[in-house]
Short mmCIF file of C-alpha atoms and ligand atoms in Angstrom, two decimals:
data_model
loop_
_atom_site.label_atom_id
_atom_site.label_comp_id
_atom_site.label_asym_id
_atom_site.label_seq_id
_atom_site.Cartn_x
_atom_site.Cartn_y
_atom_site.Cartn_z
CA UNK A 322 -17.34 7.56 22.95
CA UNK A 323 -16.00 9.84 20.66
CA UNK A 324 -12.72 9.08 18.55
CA UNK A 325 -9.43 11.04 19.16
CA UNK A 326 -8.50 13.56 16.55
CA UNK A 327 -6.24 11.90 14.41
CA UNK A 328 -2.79 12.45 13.68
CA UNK A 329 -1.76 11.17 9.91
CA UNK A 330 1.64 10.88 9.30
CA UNK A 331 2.17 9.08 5.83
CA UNK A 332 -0.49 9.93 3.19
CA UNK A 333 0.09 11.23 -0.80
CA UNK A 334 -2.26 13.37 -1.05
CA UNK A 335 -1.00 16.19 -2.74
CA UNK A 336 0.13 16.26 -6.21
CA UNK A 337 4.14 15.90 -6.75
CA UNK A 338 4.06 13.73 -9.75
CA UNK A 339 4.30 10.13 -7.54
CA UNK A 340 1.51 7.42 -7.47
CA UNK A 341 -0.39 9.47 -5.27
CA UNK A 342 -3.16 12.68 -5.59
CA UNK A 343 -3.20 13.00 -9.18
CA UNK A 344 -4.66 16.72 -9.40
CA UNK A 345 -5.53 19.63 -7.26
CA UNK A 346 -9.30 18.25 -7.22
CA UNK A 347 -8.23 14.43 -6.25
CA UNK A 348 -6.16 15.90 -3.57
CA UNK A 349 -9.29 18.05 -2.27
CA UNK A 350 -11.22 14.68 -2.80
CA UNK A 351 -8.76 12.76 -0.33
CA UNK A 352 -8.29 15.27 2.46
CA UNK A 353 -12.43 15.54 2.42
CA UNK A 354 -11.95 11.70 3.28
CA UNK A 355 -9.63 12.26 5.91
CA UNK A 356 -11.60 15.12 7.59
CA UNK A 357 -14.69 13.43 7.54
CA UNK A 358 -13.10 10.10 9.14
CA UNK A 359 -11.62 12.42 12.15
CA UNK A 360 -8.01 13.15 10.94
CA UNK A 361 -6.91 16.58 12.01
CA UNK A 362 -3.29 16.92 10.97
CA UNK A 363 -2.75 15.06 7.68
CA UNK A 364 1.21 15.32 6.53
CA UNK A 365 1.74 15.23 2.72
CA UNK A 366 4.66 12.76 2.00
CA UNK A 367 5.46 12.14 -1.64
CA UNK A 368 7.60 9.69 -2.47
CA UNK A 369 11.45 10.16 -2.19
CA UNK A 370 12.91 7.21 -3.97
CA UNK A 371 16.05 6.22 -4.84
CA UNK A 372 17.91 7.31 -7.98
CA UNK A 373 17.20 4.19 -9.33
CA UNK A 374 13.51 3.47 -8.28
CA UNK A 375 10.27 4.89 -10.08
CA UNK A 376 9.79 7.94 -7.78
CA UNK A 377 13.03 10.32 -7.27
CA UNK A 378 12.66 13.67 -6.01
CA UNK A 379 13.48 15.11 -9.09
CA UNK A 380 13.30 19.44 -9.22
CA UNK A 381 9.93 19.18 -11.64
CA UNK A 382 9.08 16.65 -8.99
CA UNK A 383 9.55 19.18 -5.69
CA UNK A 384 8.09 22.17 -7.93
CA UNK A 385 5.16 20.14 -8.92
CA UNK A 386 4.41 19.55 -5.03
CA UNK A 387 5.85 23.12 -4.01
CA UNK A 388 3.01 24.82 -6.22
CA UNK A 389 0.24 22.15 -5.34
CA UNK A 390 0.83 22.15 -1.33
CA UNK A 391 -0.06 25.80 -0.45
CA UNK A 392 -3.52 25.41 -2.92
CA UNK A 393 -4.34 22.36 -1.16
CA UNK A 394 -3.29 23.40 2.58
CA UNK A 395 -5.50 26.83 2.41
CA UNK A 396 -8.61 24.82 1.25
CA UNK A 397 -8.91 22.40 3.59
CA UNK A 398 -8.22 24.74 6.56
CA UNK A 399 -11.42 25.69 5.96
CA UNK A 400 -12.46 22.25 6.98
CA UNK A 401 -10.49 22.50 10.58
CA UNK A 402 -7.50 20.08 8.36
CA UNK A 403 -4.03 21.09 9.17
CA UNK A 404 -2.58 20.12 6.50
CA UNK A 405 1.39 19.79 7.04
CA UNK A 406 5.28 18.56 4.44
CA UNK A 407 6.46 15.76 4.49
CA UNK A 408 8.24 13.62 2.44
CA UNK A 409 8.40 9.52 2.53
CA UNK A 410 12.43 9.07 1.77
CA UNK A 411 13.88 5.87 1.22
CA UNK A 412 16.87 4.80 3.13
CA UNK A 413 19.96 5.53 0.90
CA UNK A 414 18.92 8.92 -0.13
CA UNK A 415 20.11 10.51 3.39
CA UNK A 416 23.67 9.91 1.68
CA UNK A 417 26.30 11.95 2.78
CA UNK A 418 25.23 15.28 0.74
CA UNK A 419 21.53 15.40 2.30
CA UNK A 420 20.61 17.35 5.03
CA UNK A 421 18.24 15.40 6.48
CA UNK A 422 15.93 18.30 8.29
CA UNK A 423 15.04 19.20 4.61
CA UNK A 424 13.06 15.60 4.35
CA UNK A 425 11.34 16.11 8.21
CA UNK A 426 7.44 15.81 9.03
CA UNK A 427 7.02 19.88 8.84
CA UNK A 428 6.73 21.42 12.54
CA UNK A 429 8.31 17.57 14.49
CA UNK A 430 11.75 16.21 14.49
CA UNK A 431 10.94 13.68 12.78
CA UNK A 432 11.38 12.17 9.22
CA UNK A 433 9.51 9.21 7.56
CA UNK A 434 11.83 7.16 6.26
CA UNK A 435 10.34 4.11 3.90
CA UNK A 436 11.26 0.32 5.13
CA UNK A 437 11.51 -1.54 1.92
CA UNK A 438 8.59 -2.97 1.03
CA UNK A 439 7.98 -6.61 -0.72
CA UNK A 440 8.37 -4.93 -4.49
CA UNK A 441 12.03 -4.22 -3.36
CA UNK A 442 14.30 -6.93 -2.98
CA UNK A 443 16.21 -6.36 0.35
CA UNK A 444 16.49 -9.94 1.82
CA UNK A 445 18.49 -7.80 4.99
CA UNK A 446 17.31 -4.20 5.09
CA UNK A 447 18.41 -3.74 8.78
CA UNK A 448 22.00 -2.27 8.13
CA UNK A 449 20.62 0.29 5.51
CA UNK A 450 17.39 1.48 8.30
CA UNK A 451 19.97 1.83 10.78
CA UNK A 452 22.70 4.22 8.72
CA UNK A 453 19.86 6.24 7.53
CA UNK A 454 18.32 6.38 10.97
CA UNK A 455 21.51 7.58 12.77
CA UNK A 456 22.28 10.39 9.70
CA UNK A 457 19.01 11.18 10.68
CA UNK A 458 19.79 11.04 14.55
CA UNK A 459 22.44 13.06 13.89
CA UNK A 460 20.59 16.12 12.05
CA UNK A 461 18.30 16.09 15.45
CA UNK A 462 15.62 13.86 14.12
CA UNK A 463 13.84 10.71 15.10
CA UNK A 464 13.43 8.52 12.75
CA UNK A 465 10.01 7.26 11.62
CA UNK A 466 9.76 3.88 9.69
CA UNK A 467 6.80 2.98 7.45
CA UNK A 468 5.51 0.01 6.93
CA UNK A 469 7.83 -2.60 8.42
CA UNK A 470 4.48 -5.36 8.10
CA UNK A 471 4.83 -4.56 4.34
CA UNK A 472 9.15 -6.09 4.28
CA UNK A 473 9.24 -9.49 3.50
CA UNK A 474 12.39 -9.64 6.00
CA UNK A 475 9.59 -8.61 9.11
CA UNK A 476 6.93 -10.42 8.36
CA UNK A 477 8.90 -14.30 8.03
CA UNK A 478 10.77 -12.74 11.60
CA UNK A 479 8.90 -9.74 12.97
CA UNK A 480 11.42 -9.93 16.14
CA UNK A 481 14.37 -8.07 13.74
CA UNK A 482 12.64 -4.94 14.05
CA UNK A 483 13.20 -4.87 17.79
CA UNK A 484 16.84 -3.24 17.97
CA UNK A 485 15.20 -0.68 15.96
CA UNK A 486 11.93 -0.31 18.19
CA UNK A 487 14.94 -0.26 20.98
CA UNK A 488 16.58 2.69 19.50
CA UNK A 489 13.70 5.05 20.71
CA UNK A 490 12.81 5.11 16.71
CA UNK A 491 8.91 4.82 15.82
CA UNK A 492 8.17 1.84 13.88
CA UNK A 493 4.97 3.13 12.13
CA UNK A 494 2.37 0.39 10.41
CA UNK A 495 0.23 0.99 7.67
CA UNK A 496 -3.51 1.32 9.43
CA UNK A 497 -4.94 -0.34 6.28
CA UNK A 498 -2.88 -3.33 6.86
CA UNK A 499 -4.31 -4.05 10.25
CA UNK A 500 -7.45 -4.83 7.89
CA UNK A 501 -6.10 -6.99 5.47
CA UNK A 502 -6.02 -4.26 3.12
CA UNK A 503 -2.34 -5.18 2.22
CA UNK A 504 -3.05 -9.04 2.16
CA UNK A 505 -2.85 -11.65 4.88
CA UNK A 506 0.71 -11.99 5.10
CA UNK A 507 1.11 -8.37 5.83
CA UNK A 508 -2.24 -8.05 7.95
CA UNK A 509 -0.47 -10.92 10.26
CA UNK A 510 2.61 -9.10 10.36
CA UNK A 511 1.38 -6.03 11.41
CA UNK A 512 -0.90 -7.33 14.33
CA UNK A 513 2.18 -9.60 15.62
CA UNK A 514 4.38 -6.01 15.51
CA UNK A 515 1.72 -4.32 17.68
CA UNK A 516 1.58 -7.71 20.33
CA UNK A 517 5.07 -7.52 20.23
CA UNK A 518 4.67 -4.41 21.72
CA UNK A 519 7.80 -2.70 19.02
CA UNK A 520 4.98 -0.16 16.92
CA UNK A 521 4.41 3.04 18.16
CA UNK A 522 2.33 4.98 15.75
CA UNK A 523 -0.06 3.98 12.74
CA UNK A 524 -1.05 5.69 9.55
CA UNK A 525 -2.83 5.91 6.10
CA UNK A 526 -0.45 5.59 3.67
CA UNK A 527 -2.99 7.09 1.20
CA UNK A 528 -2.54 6.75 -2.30
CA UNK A 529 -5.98 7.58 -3.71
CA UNK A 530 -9.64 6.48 -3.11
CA UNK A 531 -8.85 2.82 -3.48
CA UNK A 532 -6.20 3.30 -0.59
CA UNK A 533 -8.00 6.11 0.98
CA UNK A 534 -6.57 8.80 3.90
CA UNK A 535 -8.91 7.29 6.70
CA UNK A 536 -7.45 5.33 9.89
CA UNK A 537 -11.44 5.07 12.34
CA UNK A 538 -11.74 1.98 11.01
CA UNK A 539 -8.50 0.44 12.33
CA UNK A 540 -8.17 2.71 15.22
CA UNK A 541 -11.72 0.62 15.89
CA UNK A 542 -9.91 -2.23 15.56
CA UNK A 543 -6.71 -2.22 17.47
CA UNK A 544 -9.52 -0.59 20.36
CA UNK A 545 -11.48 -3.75 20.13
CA UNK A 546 -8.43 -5.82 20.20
CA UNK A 547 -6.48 -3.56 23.05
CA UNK A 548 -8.97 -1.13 24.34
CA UNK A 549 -8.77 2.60 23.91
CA UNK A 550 -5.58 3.81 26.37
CA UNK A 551 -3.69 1.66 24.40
CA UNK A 552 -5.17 2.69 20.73
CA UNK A 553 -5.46 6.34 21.29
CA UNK A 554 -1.47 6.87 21.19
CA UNK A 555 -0.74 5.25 18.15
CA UNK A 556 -2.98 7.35 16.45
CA UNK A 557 -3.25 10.56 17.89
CA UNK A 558 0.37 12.15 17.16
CA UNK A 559 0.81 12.12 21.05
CA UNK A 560 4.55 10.46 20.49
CA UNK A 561 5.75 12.38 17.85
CA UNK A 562 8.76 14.99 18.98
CA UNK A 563 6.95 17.80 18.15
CA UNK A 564 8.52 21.55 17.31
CA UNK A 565 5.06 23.33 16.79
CA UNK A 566 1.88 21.25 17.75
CA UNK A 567 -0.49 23.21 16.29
CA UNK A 568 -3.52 21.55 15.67
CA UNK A 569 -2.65 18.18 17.15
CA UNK A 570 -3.70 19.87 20.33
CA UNK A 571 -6.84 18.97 19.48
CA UNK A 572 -7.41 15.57 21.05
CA UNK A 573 -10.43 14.11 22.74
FE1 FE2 B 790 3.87 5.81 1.23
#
């Protein structure tokens, strides 16, 4: 049977000066990945980081990413990829002076906001997901949260994500780590959060070809594991509050 098209909402595939696409070429290099693994909407999300953390969205940052995006976008249309913004924002930077519907997944009302991952040292990130998540509420947006399996905090108690999962907010898991890709601690995690029944939608998190833009391979695996009605919606964009569909029409 064939796969869905995939919807891919976390990937960093475009340059904008992070730890993701490193040129114009790489970029091209990644989203050929993608296409070729049955993604059909890929959104670019650099990193929006904290003042303090390695990747800020500083202006050379944006302008970097405001000049590569269109390049990239026009060139892979050719290859039936909608390529679409994005940005991956960490909690505290929807402070009081942010609008968040400048951060949102471009065409939804929605924006990825990053849970803080095992390099970050947030023993209780729960009070800082929820402020962010109800600024973003309040702008009109559902909130999206990457990688909770990756938080130390979720993985030794994967039940404190529930009040979020409650909220009507879409926990969103890293497809690699449903391989192991992310290490055992986090590939446990991340299976437990989809039994648990709190994850709604799962995605790349591409950095490069190492961590490439592909999720057939654990799409195959949560299928396996839960059988396609249940797979299909977690990676086919079919959740998502979308404002323009566009492309993500196109589902098998
Ligand atoms: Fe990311």
């Amino acid at each position: 049977m064939a796969a869905p098209g995939f919807v891919d909402v976390h990937a960093h595939v475009v340059p904008s000066g992070d730890d993701g696409a490193a040129s114009i070429e790489h970029a091209l290099e990644l989203c050929r990945i993608a296409v070729d693994a049955g993604t059909r909407v890929l959104f670019a999300t650099p990193h929006a980081h904290a003042p303090w953390d390695r990747y800020p969205l500083t202006p050379a940052r944006r302008r970097t990413y405001d000049d590569a995006f269109p390049v990239v976008r026009d060139a892979v249309a050719a290859w039936g990829l909608e390529l679409r913004r994005g940005f991956e924002v960490f909690p505290t930077v929807l402070d009081h002076d942010v609008d968040p519907r400048d951060y949102r997944l471009d065409g939804t009302d929605a924006v990825l906001l990053e849970f803080p991952g095992w390099w970050l040292d947030y023993p209780d990130p729960i009070p800082m997901l929820v402020e962010a998540g109800r600024r973003a509420e309040a702008a009109g947006l559902v909130p999206v949260l990457a990688h909770p399996e990756r938080c130390p905090a979720v993985s030794d108690d994967p039940s404190i994500v529930r009040p979020l999962a409650e909220r009507g907010w879409h926990l969103c898991l890293n497809a690699p780590s449903l391989l192991g890709d992310h290490g055992g601690t986090s590939e446990k995690a991340a299976w437990q959060l989809l039994e648990d029944g709190v994850v709604t939608i799962a995605a790349s998190d591409a950095h490069g070809l190492e961590r490439p833009p592909r999720l057939d391979l654990a799409f195959r695996a949560v299928e396996r594991r839960y059988g396609r009605e249940a797979a299909v919606p977690l990676f086919d964009g079919s959740v998502l509050p979308w404002a323009d569909r566009g492309a993500a029409t196109v589902v098998v």
